[in-house]
Amino acid sequence: MKVKILKSVTAISISAALLTGCASTGTSNTTDGLIGGAAAGALAGQLIGGNTKSTLIGAAIGTAAGGLIGYSLDQQANDIARSLGTGVNNDPLAYLDPNQDLIVSNNGKYVKIMFRDRMMFPTASSRLTSSASYKVGKVGKILREYPQTIVQVAGFTDNRGGYDYNYRLSRQRAKTVADRLYREGINNPSYVTGCSYKKALVPNTSERNMALNRRVEIYLYPNNDVRVDPCR
């Protein structure tokens, strides 16, 4: 009996580990999670039991785990987009549209919310505008329903001024956004990052392009294994 329990727990552990590498390629992350989870679970079952029954049990465990991760990402993305009066937009070209001041995307591994600088802060300031504070507060309210979600906030600038100046400004802006999220009473683990003018979306060769590069991004992760370096 102890051996069977140990094998089941091990299968779950292996399935969870393998799931962190499963990316979404379709329109439904829940469906992709189910498929990826089944494959990971089947592999875990085969590794542990070495027979068809173990493989099937592992597939069932992985399917359930993958479905939960995909469903949670879909739910968070949809809830946040709805609260902000928009939809989930996974088109990479949307980030290059100057009319898109707010983008909520879901790549199957994490949810990202992008706020353009012009709607967030006065020039050279890290103080949120009243409109930005209201919108960030809405994200915080949604996160209260997902206390296990890991939050990372990253700030980005254009390349006017030195790197160090822009690093301090970008980090302070990210911290201001994170502080505003926490004023909504969330207790999620979080990270704050300043990227200065690293990872420009477009070359800083015009006012239009510089405006596209000035932004704050909020990343929402189901676990630390899928956390990325937003500055690279």
mmCIF file of C-alpha atoms in Angstrom:
data_model
loop_
_atom_site.group_PDB
_atom_site.id
_atom_site.type_symbol
_atom_site.label_atom_id
_atom_site.label_comp_id
_atom_site.label_asym_id
_atom_site.label_seq_id
_atom_site.Cartn_x
_atom_site.Cartn_y
_atom_site.Cartn_z
ATOM 1 C CA MET A 1 0.000 0.000 0.000
ATOM 2 C CA LYS A 2 2.778 2.417 0.962
ATOM 3 C CA VAL A 3 4.511 1.682 -2.328
ATOM 4 C CA LYS A 4 1.341 2.442 -4.304
ATOM 5 C CA ILE A 5 0.811 5.742 -2.467
ATOM 6 C CA LEU A 6 4.424 6.727 -2.997
ATOM 7 C CA LYS A 7 4.177 5.971 -6.698
ATOM 8 C CA SER A 8 1.001 8.055 -7.019
ATOM 9 C CA VAL A 9 2.565 11.022 -5.261
ATOM 10 C CA THR A 10 5.676 10.698 -7.403
ATOM 11 C CA ALA A 11 3.564 10.616 -10.562
ATOM 12 C CA ILE A 12 1.831 13.807 -9.529
ATOM 13 C CA SER A 13 5.169 15.474 -8.802
ATOM 14 C CA ILE A 14 6.679 14.476 -12.128
ATOM 15 C CA SER A 15 3.542 15.513 -14.003
ATOM 16 C CA ALA A 16 3.612 18.934 -12.365
ATOM 17 C CA ALA A 17 7.275 19.394 -13.192
ATOM 18 C CA LEU A 18 6.801 18.407 -16.809
ATOM 19 C CA LEU A 19 3.773 20.658 -17.137
ATOM 20 C CA THR A 20 5.827 23.779 -16.521
ATOM 21 C CA GLY A 21 7.357 23.282 -19.947
ATOM 22 C CA CYS A 22 4.054 22.931 -21.789
ATOM 23 C CA ALA A 23 3.189 26.002 -23.880
ATOM 24 C CA SER A 24 -0.108 26.938 -25.452
ATOM 25 C CA THR A 25 -0.449 27.074 -29.222
ATOM 26 C CA GLY A 26 -4.222 27.137 -29.630
ATOM 27 C CA THR A 27 -7.081 29.386 -28.646
ATOM 28 C CA SER A 28 -7.940 27.634 -25.393
ATOM 29 C CA ASN A 29 -5.270 27.265 -22.761
ATOM 30 C CA THR A 30 -7.527 24.901 -20.836
ATOM 31 C CA THR A 31 -7.597 22.511 -23.792
ATOM 32 C CA ASP A 32 -3.863 22.844 -24.328
ATOM 33 C CA GLY A 33 -3.300 22.248 -20.635
ATOM 34 C CA LEU A 34 -5.345 19.066 -20.788
ATOM 35 C CA ILE A 35 -3.374 17.771 -23.764
ATOM 36 C CA GLY A 36 -0.012 18.735 -22.324
ATOM 37 C CA GLY A 37 -0.965 17.391 -18.912
ATOM 38 C CA ALA A 38 -2.049 14.061 -20.317
ATOM 39 C CA ALA A 39 1.250 13.646 -22.161
ATOM 40 C CA ALA A 40 3.301 14.627 -19.118
ATOM 41 C CA GLY A 41 1.276 12.381 -16.826
ATOM 42 C CA ALA A 42 1.509 9.436 -19.183
ATOM 43 C CA LEU A 43 5.269 9.787 -19.305
ATOM 44 C CA ALA A 44 5.438 9.994 -15.511
ATOM 45 C CA GLY A 45 3.282 6.887 -15.154
ATOM 46 C CA GLN A 46 5.402 4.958 -17.626
ATOM 47 C CA LEU A 47 8.621 5.986 -15.876
ATOM 48 C CA ILE A 48 7.305 4.842 -12.504
ATOM 49 C CA GLY A 49 5.198 1.806 -13.332
ATOM 50 C CA GLY A 50 6.562 0.729 -16.668
ATOM 51 C CA ASN A 51 3.215 -0.709 -17.789
ATOM 52 C CA THR A 52 0.022 0.306 -19.561
ATOM 53 C CA LYS A 53 -2.009 0.700 -16.364
ATOM 54 C CA SER A 54 0.567 3.025 -14.820
ATOM 55 C CA THR A 55 0.691 5.031 -18.033
ATOM 56 C CA LEU A 56 -3.089 5.484 -18.058
ATOM 57 C CA ILE A 57 -3.177 6.487 -14.387
ATOM 58 C CA GLY A 58 -0.382 8.970 -14.985
ATOM 59 C CA ALA A 59 -2.217 10.400 -17.978
ATOM 60 C CA ALA A 60 -5.360 10.910 -15.884
ATOM 61 C CA ILE A 61 -3.405 12.689 -13.145
ATOM 62 C CA GLY A 62 -1.589 14.875 -15.673
ATOM 63 C CA THR A 63 -4.817 15.719 -17.489
ATOM 64 C CA ALA A 64 -6.390 16.988 -14.280
ATOM 65 C CA ALA A 65 -3.319 19.043 -13.319
ATOM 66 C CA GLY A 66 -2.917 20.508 -16.810
ATOM 67 C CA GLY A 67 -6.589 21.389 -17.014
ATOM 68 C CA LEU A 68 -6.450 23.270 -13.708
ATOM 69 C CA ILE A 69 -3.443 25.350 -14.787
ATOM 70 C CA GLY A 70 -4.926 26.198 -18.177
ATOM 71 C CA TYR A 71 -8.316 27.012 -16.680
ATOM 72 C CA SER A 72 -6.792 29.299 -14.057
ATOM 73 C CA LEU A 73 -4.813 31.243 -16.678
ATOM 74 C CA ASP A 74 -7.859 31.592 -18.909
ATOM 75 C CA GLN A 75 -10.010 32.694 -15.992
ATOM 76 C CA GLN A 76 -7.518 35.262 -14.716
ATOM 77 C CA ALA A 77 -6.948 36.743 -18.165
ATOM 78 C CA ASN A 78 -10.666 36.965 -18.899
ATOM 79 C CA ASP A 79 -11.540 38.353 -15.460
ATOM 80 C CA ILE A 80 -8.863 41.049 -15.659
ATOM 81 C CA ALA A 81 -9.652 42.018 -19.245
ATOM 82 C CA ARG A 82 -13.349 42.250 -18.424
ATOM 83 C CA SER A 83 -12.713 44.408 -15.355
ATOM 84 C CA LEU A 84 -10.596 46.784 -17.456
ATOM 85 C CA GLY A 85 -13.219 47.034 -20.191
ATOM 86 C CA THR A 86 -11.247 45.189 -22.838
ATOM 87 C CA GLY A 87 -10.644 41.663 -24.138
ATOM 88 C CA VAL A 88 -7.713 39.258 -24.183
ATOM 89 C CA ASN A 89 -5.467 40.199 -27.113
ATOM 90 C CA ASN A 90 -2.717 37.730 -28.052
ATOM 91 C CA ASP A 91 -1.722 39.480 -31.274
ATOM 92 C CA PRO A 92 1.994 40.426 -30.932
ATOM 93 C CA LEU A 93 1.473 43.339 -33.335
ATOM 94 C CA ALA A 94 -0.883 44.960 -30.832
ATOM 95 C CA TYR A 95 2.158 46.118 -28.840
ATOM 96 C CA LEU A 96 3.238 48.187 -31.851
ATOM 97 C CA ASP A 97 -0.113 49.972 -32.162
ATOM 98 C CA PRO A 98 0.121 53.455 -30.563
ATOM 99 C CA ASN A 99 -3.644 53.415 -30.010
ATOM 100 C CA GLN A 100 -3.357 50.373 -27.724
ATOM 101 C CA ASP A 101 -2.695 51.825 -24.263
ATOM 102 C CA LEU A 102 -3.775 48.669 -22.454
ATOM 103 C CA ILE A 103 -3.239 45.065 -23.518
ATOM 104 C CA VAL A 104 -4.104 41.865 -21.641
ATOM 105 C CA SER A 105 -2.517 38.755 -23.157
ATOM 106 C CA ASN A 106 -2.239 35.079 -22.249
ATOM 107 C CA ASN A 107 0.480 32.957 -23.853
ATOM 108 C CA GLY A 108 -0.456 29.750 -22.038
ATOM 109 C CA LYS A 109 2.373 30.034 -19.506
ATOM 110 C CA TYR A 110 1.476 33.365 -17.913
ATOM 111 C CA VAL A 111 -0.810 36.361 -18.210
ATOM 112 C CA LYS A 112 0.639 39.791 -19.020
ATOM 113 C CA ILE A 113 -0.990 43.204 -18.622
ATOM 114 C CA MET A 114 0.716 46.066 -20.449
ATOM 115 C CA PHE A 115 0.005 49.705 -19.577
ATOM 116 C CA ARG A 116 1.418 52.481 -21.775
ATOM 117 C CA ASP A 117 3.331 55.210 -19.986
ATOM 118 C CA ARG A 118 1.175 58.063 -21.294
ATOM 119 C CA MET A 119 -1.908 56.791 -19.465
ATOM 120 C CA MET A 120 0.034 55.953 -16.301
ATOM 121 C CA PHE A 121 2.389 58.754 -15.196
ATOM 122 C CA PRO A 122 3.135 62.447 -15.719
ATOM 123 C CA THR A 123 6.408 63.098 -17.579
ATOM 124 C CA ALA A 124 9.514 61.998 -15.625
ATOM 125 C CA SER A 125 7.323 61.049 -12.647
ATOM 126 C CA SER A 126 6.550 57.799 -10.857
ATOM 127 C CA ARG A 127 3.255 59.087 -9.455
ATOM 128 C CA LEU A 128 0.221 57.295 -10.876
ATOM 129 C CA THR A 129 -2.468 59.358 -12.529
ATOM 130 C CA SER A 130 -5.916 58.983 -10.972
ATOM 131 C CA SER A 131 -7.084 57.007 -14.014
ATOM 132 C CA ALA A 132 -4.101 54.655 -13.811
ATOM 133 C CA SER A 133 -4.551 54.162 -10.069
ATOM 134 C CA TYR A 134 -8.173 53.193 -10.680
ATOM 135 C CA LYS A 135 -7.245 50.642 -13.371
ATOM 136 C CA VAL A 136 -4.383 49.084 -11.394
ATOM 137 C CA GLY A 137 -6.709 48.867 -8.402
ATOM 138 C CA LYS A 138 -9.122 46.827 -10.511
ATOM 139 C CA VAL A 139 -6.338 44.334 -11.264
ATOM 140 C CA GLY A 140 -5.596 44.123 -7.542
ATOM 141 C CA LYS A 141 -9.225 43.320 -6.764
ATOM 142 C CA ILE A 142 -9.156 40.426 -9.234
ATOM 143 C CA LEU A 143 -5.886 39.099 -7.784
ATOM 144 C CA ARG A 144 -7.544 38.725 -4.388
ATOM 145 C CA GLU A 145 -9.375 35.791 -5.972
ATOM 146 C CA TYR A 146 -6.073 34.191 -7.048
ATOM 147 C CA PRO A 147 -3.836 34.311 -3.950
ATOM 148 C CA GLN A 148 -1.386 31.712 -5.313
ATOM 149 C CA THR A 149 -0.579 33.718 -8.435
ATOM 150 C CA ILE A 150 2.969 35.099 -8.501
ATOM 151 C CA VAL A 151 3.086 38.770 -9.523
ATOM 152 C CA GLN A 152 5.972 40.494 -11.285
ATOM 153 C CA VAL A 153 5.872 44.191 -12.217
ATOM 154 C CA ALA A 154 8.434 45.600 -14.669
ATOM 155 C CA GLY A 155 8.989 49.191 -15.781
ATOM 156 C CA PHE A 156 10.445 50.309 -19.134
ATOM 157 C CA THR A 157 11.585 53.703 -20.456
ATOM 158 C CA ASP A 158 12.883 55.182 -23.705
ATOM 159 C CA ASN A 159 16.598 55.928 -24.068
ATOM 160 C CA ARG A 160 16.576 59.646 -23.331
ATOM 161 C CA GLY A 161 18.892 60.252 -20.390
ATOM 162 C CA GLY A 162 21.453 57.867 -18.937
ATOM 163 C CA TYR A 163 20.902 54.204 -18.185
ATOM 164 C CA ASP A 164 21.085 54.650 -14.406
ATOM 165 C CA TYR A 165 18.552 57.483 -14.386
ATOM 166 C CA ASN A 166 16.138 55.442 -16.477
ATOM 167 C CA TYR A 167 16.739 52.357 -14.355
ATOM 168 C CA ARG A 168 15.752 54.240 -11.199
ATOM 169 C CA LEU A 169 12.697 55.755 -12.899
ATOM 170 C CA SER A 170 11.552 52.448 -14.404
ATOM 171 C CA ARG A 171 11.987 50.592 -11.122
ATOM 172 C CA GLN A 172 10.216 53.261 -9.102
ATOM 173 C CA ARG A 173 7.304 53.212 -11.528
ATOM 174 C CA ALA A 174 7.105 49.423 -11.247
ATOM 175 C CA LYS A 175 7.203 49.694 -7.462
ATOM 176 C CA THR A 176 4.447 52.319 -7.495
ATOM 177 C CA VAL A 177 2.234 49.946 -9.499
ATOM 178 C CA ALA A 178 3.051 47.034 -7.177
ATOM 179 C CA ASP A 179 2.274 49.153 -4.113
ATOM 180 C CA ARG A 180 -1.071 50.101 -5.646
ATOM 181 C CA LEU A 181 -1.899 46.419 -6.208
ATOM 182 C CA TYR A 182 -1.117 45.637 -2.572
ATOM 183 C CA ARG A 183 -3.327 48.451 -1.334
ATOM 184 C CA GLU A 184 -6.198 46.247 -2.525
ATOM 185 C CA GLY A 185 -5.280 43.728 0.172
ATOM 186 C CA ILE A 186 -3.538 41.065 -1.901
ATOM 187 C CA ASN A 187 -0.877 38.827 -0.353
ATOM 188 C CA ASN A 188 0.548 37.324 -3.524
ATOM 189 C CA PRO A 189 4.308 36.736 -3.759
ATOM 190 C CA SER A 190 5.738 39.475 -5.963
ATOM 191 C CA TYR A 191 8.814 40.835 -7.738
ATOM 192 C CA VAL A 192 9.578 44.393 -8.894
ATOM 193 C CA THR A 193 11.988 45.043 -11.766
ATOM 194 C CA GLY A 194 13.311 48.144 -13.501
ATOM 195 C CA CYS A 195 14.493 47.528 -17.062
ATOM 196 C CA SER A 196 15.580 51.086 -17.950
ATOM 197 C CA TYR A 197 15.627 51.247 -21.757
ATOM 198 C CA LYS A 198 16.389 47.544 -22.207
ATOM 199 C CA LYS A 199 13.995 45.440 -24.291
ATOM 200 C CA ALA A 200 12.678 48.255 -26.439
ATOM 201 C CA LEU A 201 9.704 47.164 -28.525
ATOM 202 C CA VAL A 202 10.938 49.347 -31.398
ATOM 203 C CA PRO A 203 14.102 51.425 -31.979
ATOM 204 C CA ASN A 204 14.069 54.719 -30.070
ATOM 205 C CA THR A 205 14.378 56.741 -33.272
ATOM 206 C CA SER A 206 11.261 58.922 -33.047
ATOM 207 C CA GLU A 207 8.800 60.359 -30.540
ATOM 208 C CA ARG A 208 6.242 57.811 -31.685
ATOM 209 C CA ASN A 209 8.585 54.896 -31.068
ATOM 210 C CA MET A 210 9.725 56.257 -27.714
ATOM 211 C CA ALA A 211 6.104 56.465 -26.601
ATOM 212 C CA LEU A 212 5.628 52.788 -27.531
ATOM 213 C CA ASN A 213 8.625 51.775 -25.419
ATOM 214 C CA ARG A 214 7.554 53.611 -22.251
ATOM 215 C CA ARG A 215 5.372 51.146 -20.412
ATOM 216 C CA VAL A 216 4.730 49.069 -17.302
ATOM 217 C CA GLU A 217 4.028 45.342 -17.563
ATOM 218 C CA ILE A 218 2.411 43.113 -14.945
ATOM 219 C CA TYR A 219 3.172 39.397 -15.255
ATOM 220 C CA LEU A 220 1.000 36.791 -13.532
ATOM 221 C CA TYR A 221 2.572 33.347 -13.116
ATOM 222 C CA PRO A 222 1.034 30.061 -11.873
ATOM 223 C CA ASN A 223 4.439 29.067 -10.430
ATOM 224 C CA ASN A 224 8.071 30.185 -10.280
ATOM 225 C CA ASP A 225 9.191 27.715 -12.929
ATOM 226 C CA VAL A 226 7.648 29.787 -15.728
ATOM 227 C CA ARG A 227 8.869 33.159 -14.445
ATOM 228 C CA VAL A 228 10.830 35.120 -17.071
ATOM 229 C CA ASP A 229 13.338 37.960 -17.032
ATOM 230 C CA PRO A 230 11.246 40.803 -18.485
ATOM 231 C CA CYS A 231 14.353 42.854 -19.297
ATOM 232 C CA ARG A 232 15.743 40.265 -21.743
#
